[in-house]
Amino acid sequence: MSAQRAIAVTGASRGIGAAIAVELAKRGFKVGCFSRKGTGLESADVPAEIAANFVNVACDVTDENSARAALAQFAQAAGGLYGLVNNAGIHLDGPSDRLETSVFETVMKTNATAVYTTCREAYPHLVQSGGGIIVNIGSFFDKIGVRRNVPYCAAKAAVGAITRCLAVEWAPKKISVVDVAPGYIETDLNREALTQGALKDYLSRRIPTGTHAGTDAIARMVAAIFSENIPYLTGETIYVDGGQGIAH
């Protein structure tokens, strides 16, 4: 397998990460499915011909040594590294006047610091491959004020800044860095909240397209970035939120 077809995806066991892994595998990429357990996708519905493109790797992105070892393991198995998708993340919220510092730091460590350190550890592999693409998964929360969400919003804003800085610094090495920022995306964890009751009604009025999206919307955007390989596209945040973030 050529390094030009090998992409590591963090947080690939479920949700958006799993959808990204499947979409990339469908398009013929060798996909490193990074997760804490290292046992691959939790879904059993993936056809064998697609699953054949997966390499399951144990990785705790909050531990830079773990990320370094996981990337080296995958690069060795795949013959190099062409891309990285920083998808792993957590969402913890609470009233800002009582939010413990430890909660803020936990969210920042997982959603922002780990994005930087994993990019840094991927860098030598991408340089060795002659360049590549990094896609960081941000959020449209990076540009709006959301009650009870100071840690998450701050971390996702940091992802945009990390993306811009690395894009400028690493462009001479032919490494593109892009931030894909989802809006409300339905997953197993939030399906009930998004499809029933007050939040569903609110989003139907608030999102210009009329509803939230499925994980395939983000998976297809990420896969398109890798499939098309547009070197002039770098440093940008691409919002996939049905227009919610710009609606007034």
CSV table of C-alpha atoms in Angstrom, one decimal:
chain,number,residue,atom,x,y,z
A,1,MET,CA,0.0,0.0,0.0
A,2,SER,CA,1.4,3.4,-1.0
A,3,ALA,CA,1.9,6.0,1.6
A,4,GLN,CA,-0.2,8.3,-0.6
A,5,ARG,CA,-3.3,6.3,0.4
A,6,ALA,CA,-2.7,5.8,4.1
A,7,ILE,CA,-4.7,8.0,6.6
A,8,ALA,CA,-4.9,7.8,10.4
A,9,VAL,CA,-8.3,8.7,12.0
A,10,THR,CA,-8.4,9.3,15.7
A,11,GLY,CA,-11.6,8.5,17.7
A,12,ALA,CA,-12.6,6.1,14.9
A,13,SER,CA,-14.5,3.6,16.9
A,14,ARG,CA,-17.9,5.3,16.6
A,15,GLY,CA,-19.8,8.4,15.6
A,16,ILE,CA,-18.3,10.9,13.2
A,17,GLY,CA,-14.9,9.2,13.4
A,18,ALA,CA,-16.3,5.8,12.4
A,19,ALA,CA,-18.2,7.4,9.5
A,20,ILE,CA,-15.1,9.1,8.3
A,21,ALA,CA,-13.1,5.8,8.5
A,22,VAL,CA,-15.8,4.0,6.5
A,23,GLU,CA,-16.0,6.6,3.8
A,24,LEU,CA,-12.3,6.8,3.3
A,25,ALA,CA,-12.1,3.0,3.2
A,26,LYS,CA,-14.8,2.9,0.6
A,27,ARG,CA,-12.7,5.2,-1.6
A,28,GLY,CA,-9.7,2.9,-1.4
A,29,PHE,CA,-7.7,4.5,1.3
A,30,LYS,CA,-5.9,2.4,4.0
A,31,VAL,CA,-7.3,3.7,7.2
A,32,GLY,CA,-5.7,3.6,10.6
A,33,CYS,CA,-8.6,3.3,13.1
A,34,PHE,CA,-7.2,4.9,16.2
A,35,SER,CA,-9.1,4.4,19.5
A,36,ARG,CA,-8.4,3.8,23.1
A,37,LYS,CA,-9.2,0.1,22.9
A,38,GLY,CA,-7.7,-0.4,19.5
A,39,THR,CA,-10.4,-2.8,18.6
A,40,GLY,CA,-11.8,-1.0,15.6
A,41,LEU,CA,-15.2,0.2,14.8
A,42,GLU,CA,-18.0,-0.7,17.2
A,43,SER,CA,-20.4,-1.2,14.4
A,44,ALA,CA,-20.6,-4.7,12.9
A,45,ASP,CA,-22.3,-3.6,9.7
A,46,VAL,CA,-19.2,-2.8,7.7
A,47,PRO,CA,-18.8,-5.1,4.6
A,48,ALA,CA,-15.7,-7.3,4.5
A,49,GLU,CA,-14.2,-5.6,1.5
A,50,ILE,CA,-14.3,-2.2,3.3
A,51,ALA,CA,-13.1,-3.6,6.6
A,52,ALA,CA,-10.1,-5.0,4.8
A,53,ASN,CA,-8.8,-1.5,4.4
A,54,PHE,CA,-8.7,-0.9,8.2
A,55,VAL,CA,-5.7,-1.1,10.5
A,56,ASN,CA,-6.9,-1.0,14.1
A,57,VAL,CA,-4.5,0.8,16.4
A,58,ALA,CA,-4.7,1.5,20.2
A,59,CYS,CA,-4.1,5.2,20.9
A,60,ASP,CA,-4.8,7.6,23.7
A,61,VAL,CA,-4.5,11.0,22.1
A,62,THR,CA,-4.1,12.8,25.4
A,63,ASP,CA,-0.8,10.9,25.8
A,64,GLU,CA,1.7,12.1,23.3
A,65,ASN,CA,3.8,9.1,23.7
A,66,SER,CA,0.8,6.9,22.8
A,67,ALA,CA,0.1,9.0,19.8
A,68,ARG,CA,3.7,8.9,18.6
A,69,ALA,CA,3.8,5.1,18.9
A,70,ALA,CA,0.4,4.6,17.2
A,71,LEU,CA,1.4,6.8,14.2
A,72,ALA,CA,4.7,4.9,13.9
A,73,GLN,CA,2.8,1.5,14.1
A,74,PHE,CA,0.4,2.5,11.4
A,75,ALA,CA,2.9,4.1,9.1
A,76,GLN,CA,5.0,0.9,9.3
A,77,ALA,CA,1.9,-1.2,8.5
A,78,ALA,CA,0.7,1.0,5.7
A,79,GLY,CA,4.1,1.8,4.2
A,80,GLY,CA,4.0,5.4,5.3
A,81,LEU,CA,1.5,8.1,6.1
A,82,TYR,CA,-0.4,10.5,3.8
A,83,GLY,CA,-3.0,12.0,6.0
A,84,LEU,CA,-4.3,12.5,9.6
A,85,VAL,CA,-7.9,13.2,10.8
A,86,ASN,CA,-7.9,14.6,14.3
A,87,ASN,CA,-11.5,13.6,15.3
A,88,ALA,CA,-11.2,12.4,18.9
A,89,GLY,CA,-12.8,14.7,21.4
A,90,ILE,CA,-15.1,15.0,24.4
A,91,HIS,CA,-17.9,17.4,25.4
A,92,LEU,CA,-18.3,18.4,29.0
A,93,ASP,CA,-20.3,21.4,30.0
A,94,GLY,CA,-21.6,23.3,33.0
A,95,PRO,CA,-22.4,26.7,34.5
A,96,SER,CA,-19.4,28.9,34.0
A,97,ASP,CA,-19.5,30.4,37.5
A,98,ARG,CA,-19.2,27.0,39.1
A,99,LEU,CA,-17.2,25.0,36.5
A,100,GLU,CA,-14.2,23.4,38.0
A,101,THR,CA,-10.8,24.2,36.4
A,102,SER,CA,-10.1,20.5,36.1
A,103,VAL,CA,-13.1,20.1,33.7
A,104,PHE,CA,-12.0,23.0,31.6
A,105,GLU,CA,-8.5,21.6,31.4
A,106,THR,CA,-9.7,18.1,30.5
A,107,VAL,CA,-11.7,19.4,27.6
A,108,MET,CA,-8.8,21.6,26.4
A,109,LYS,CA,-6.3,18.7,26.7
A,110,THR,CA,-8.4,16.3,24.7
A,111,ASN,CA,-9.9,18.7,22.1
A,112,ALA,CA,-7.1,21.2,21.6
A,113,THR,CA,-3.7,20.1,23.0
A,114,ALA,CA,-4.1,16.6,21.6
A,115,VAL,CA,-4.8,18.0,18.2
A,116,TYR,CA,-1.6,19.9,18.2
A,117,THR,CA,0.6,17.1,19.7
A,118,THR,CA,-0.9,14.5,17.3
A,119,CYS,CA,-0.2,16.8,14.3
A,120,ARG,CA,3.3,17.3,15.6
A,121,GLU,CA,3.9,13.6,15.9
A,122,ALA,CA,2.5,13.0,12.4
A,123,TYR,CA,4.7,15.7,10.9
A,124,PRO,CA,7.9,13.6,10.3
A,125,HIS,CA,5.9,10.8,8.7
A,126,LEU,CA,4.2,13.3,6.3
A,127,VAL,CA,7.5,14.9,5.5
A,128,GLN,CA,9.0,11.5,4.7
A,129,SER,CA,6.0,10.9,2.4
A,130,GLY,CA,6.7,14.1,0.5
A,131,GLY,CA,3.7,15.9,2.0
A,132,GLY,CA,0.2,15.2,2.9
A,133,ILE,CA,-3.1,16.5,4.4
A,134,ILE,CA,-4.2,17.0,8.0
A,135,VAL,CA,-7.9,17.5,8.7
A,136,ASN,CA,-8.8,18.7,12.2
A,137,ILE,CA,-12.4,18.3,13.3
A,138,GLY,CA,-13.6,21.5,14.9
A,139,SER,CA,-17.1,22.8,15.5
A,140,PHE,CA,-19.2,25.8,14.5
A,141,PHE,CA,-19.2,26.5,18.3
A,142,ASP,CA,-15.8,28.1,17.6
A,143,LYS,CA,-17.5,31.3,16.6
A,144,ILE,CA,-20.7,31.6,18.6
A,145,GLY,CA,-21.5,32.1,22.3
A,146,VAL,CA,-23.1,29.1,23.9
A,147,ARG,CA,-24.3,29.0,27.5
A,148,ARG,CA,-22.5,26.4,29.7
A,149,ASN,CA,-20.0,25.6,27.0
A,150,VAL,CA,-16.9,27.7,27.7
A,151,PRO,CA,-14.5,24.8,27.6
A,152,TYR,CA,-15.8,23.3,24.4
A,153,CYS,CA,-16.1,26.6,22.5
A,154,ALA,CA,-12.6,27.6,23.6
A,155,ALA,CA,-11.1,24.3,22.6
A,156,LYS,CA,-12.7,24.4,19.2
A,157,ALA,CA,-11.7,28.0,18.6
A,158,ALA,CA,-8.1,26.8,19.4
A,159,VAL,CA,-8.4,24.1,16.8
A,160,GLY,CA,-9.0,26.8,14.2
A,161,ALA,CA,-6.0,28.7,15.4
A,162,ILE,CA,-3.8,25.5,15.4
A,163,THR,CA,-5.0,24.8,11.9
A,164,ARG,CA,-4.1,28.2,10.6
A,165,CYS,CA,-0.6,28.3,12.2
A,166,LEU,CA,0.4,24.8,11.1
A,167,ALA,CA,-0.9,25.5,7.6
A,168,VAL,CA,1.3,28.5,7.2
A,169,GLU,CA,4.4,26.9,8.9
A,170,TRP,CA,4.2,23.6,7.1
A,171,ALA,CA,3.2,24.7,3.6
A,172,PRO,CA,6.8,24.6,2.4
A,173,LYS,CA,6.8,20.9,3.2
A,174,LYS,CA,3.7,20.4,1.0
A,175,ILE,CA,1.5,19.7,4.1
A,176,SER,CA,-2.0,21.1,3.9
A,177,VAL,CA,-4.0,21.6,7.2
A,178,VAL,CA,-7.8,22.1,7.1
A,179,ASP,CA,-10.4,22.5,9.9
A,180,VAL,CA,-13.8,20.9,9.2
A,181,ALA,CA,-16.3,22.4,11.6
A,182,PRO,CA,-19.6,20.5,12.0
A,183,GLY,CA,-22.9,21.9,13.3
A,184,TYR,CA,-25.4,19.6,14.9
A,185,ILE,CA,-24.7,16.0,13.8
A,186,GLU,CA,-26.8,13.1,14.8
A,187,THR,CA,-24.9,10.2,16.5
A,188,ASP,CA,-25.8,7.3,18.8
A,189,LEU,CA,-25.0,9.5,21.8
A,190,ASN,CA,-27.3,12.4,20.9
A,191,ARG,CA,-30.0,10.8,18.7
A,192,GLU,CA,-32.8,11.0,21.2
A,193,ALA,CA,-32.1,14.7,22.0
A,194,LEU,CA,-31.9,15.7,18.3
A,195,THR,CA,-35.0,13.8,17.1
A,196,GLN,CA,-37.4,14.4,20.0
A,197,GLY,CA,-38.8,17.3,22.0
A,198,ALA,CA,-37.6,20.9,22.5
A,199,LEU,CA,-34.2,20.7,20.8
A,200,LYS,CA,-35.6,19.1,17.6
A,201,ASP,CA,-38.2,21.9,17.4
A,202,TYR,CA,-35.6,24.6,18.1
A,203,LEU,CA,-33.2,23.3,15.5
A,204,SER,CA,-36.0,23.0,12.9
A,205,ARG,CA,-36.5,26.8,13.3
A,206,ARG,CA,-32.9,27.8,13.8
A,207,ILE,CA,-31.1,25.9,11.0
A,208,PRO,CA,-31.7,27.4,7.6
A,209,THR,CA,-31.7,23.9,5.9
A,210,GLY,CA,-34.4,22.9,8.4
A,211,THR,CA,-32.8,20.1,10.3
A,212,HIS,CA,-29.6,18.6,11.7
A,213,ALA,CA,-27.4,16.3,9.6
A,214,GLY,CA,-26.1,12.7,9.8
A,215,THR,CA,-22.5,11.7,10.2
A,216,ASP,CA,-22.2,11.1,6.5
A,217,ALA,CA,-22.2,14.8,5.8
A,218,ILE,CA,-19.0,15.2,7.7
A,219,ALA,CA,-17.5,12.0,6.4
A,220,ARG,CA,-18.1,12.9,2.8
A,221,MET,CA,-16.6,16.4,3.3
A,222,VAL,CA,-13.4,14.9,4.9
A,223,ALA,CA,-13.1,12.2,2.2
A,224,ALA,CA,-13.5,14.8,-0.5
A,225,ILE,CA,-10.6,16.8,0.8
A,226,PHE,CA,-8.4,13.8,0.7
A,227,SER,CA,-9.7,12.4,-2.6
A,228,GLU,CA,-9.4,15.7,-4.5
A,229,ASN,CA,-6.1,16.7,-2.9
A,230,ILE,CA,-6.2,20.4,-3.6
A,231,PRO,CA,-2.8,21.8,-2.4
A,232,TYR,CA,-4.0,25.4,-2.6
A,233,LEU,CA,-6.6,24.7,0.1
A,234,THR,CA,-5.0,25.1,3.4
A,235,GLY,CA,-5.5,26.9,6.7
A,236,GLU,CA,-9.3,27.3,6.2
A,237,THR,CA,-12.2,26.4,8.5
A,238,ILE,CA,-15.0,24.8,6.5
A,239,TYR,CA,-18.3,24.9,8.2
A,240,VAL,CA,-20.8,22.1,7.7
A,241,ASP,CA,-23.7,23.3,9.8
A,242,GLY,CA,-26.6,23.9,7.4
A,243,GLY,CA,-26.0,27.6,7.6
A,244,GLN,CA,-26.8,27.8,11.4
A,245,GLY,CA,-23.6,29.7,12.4
A,246,ILE,CA,-24.3,32.5,10.0
A,247,ALA,CA,-28.1,32.8,10.3
A,248,HIS,CA,-29.6,35.8,12.0
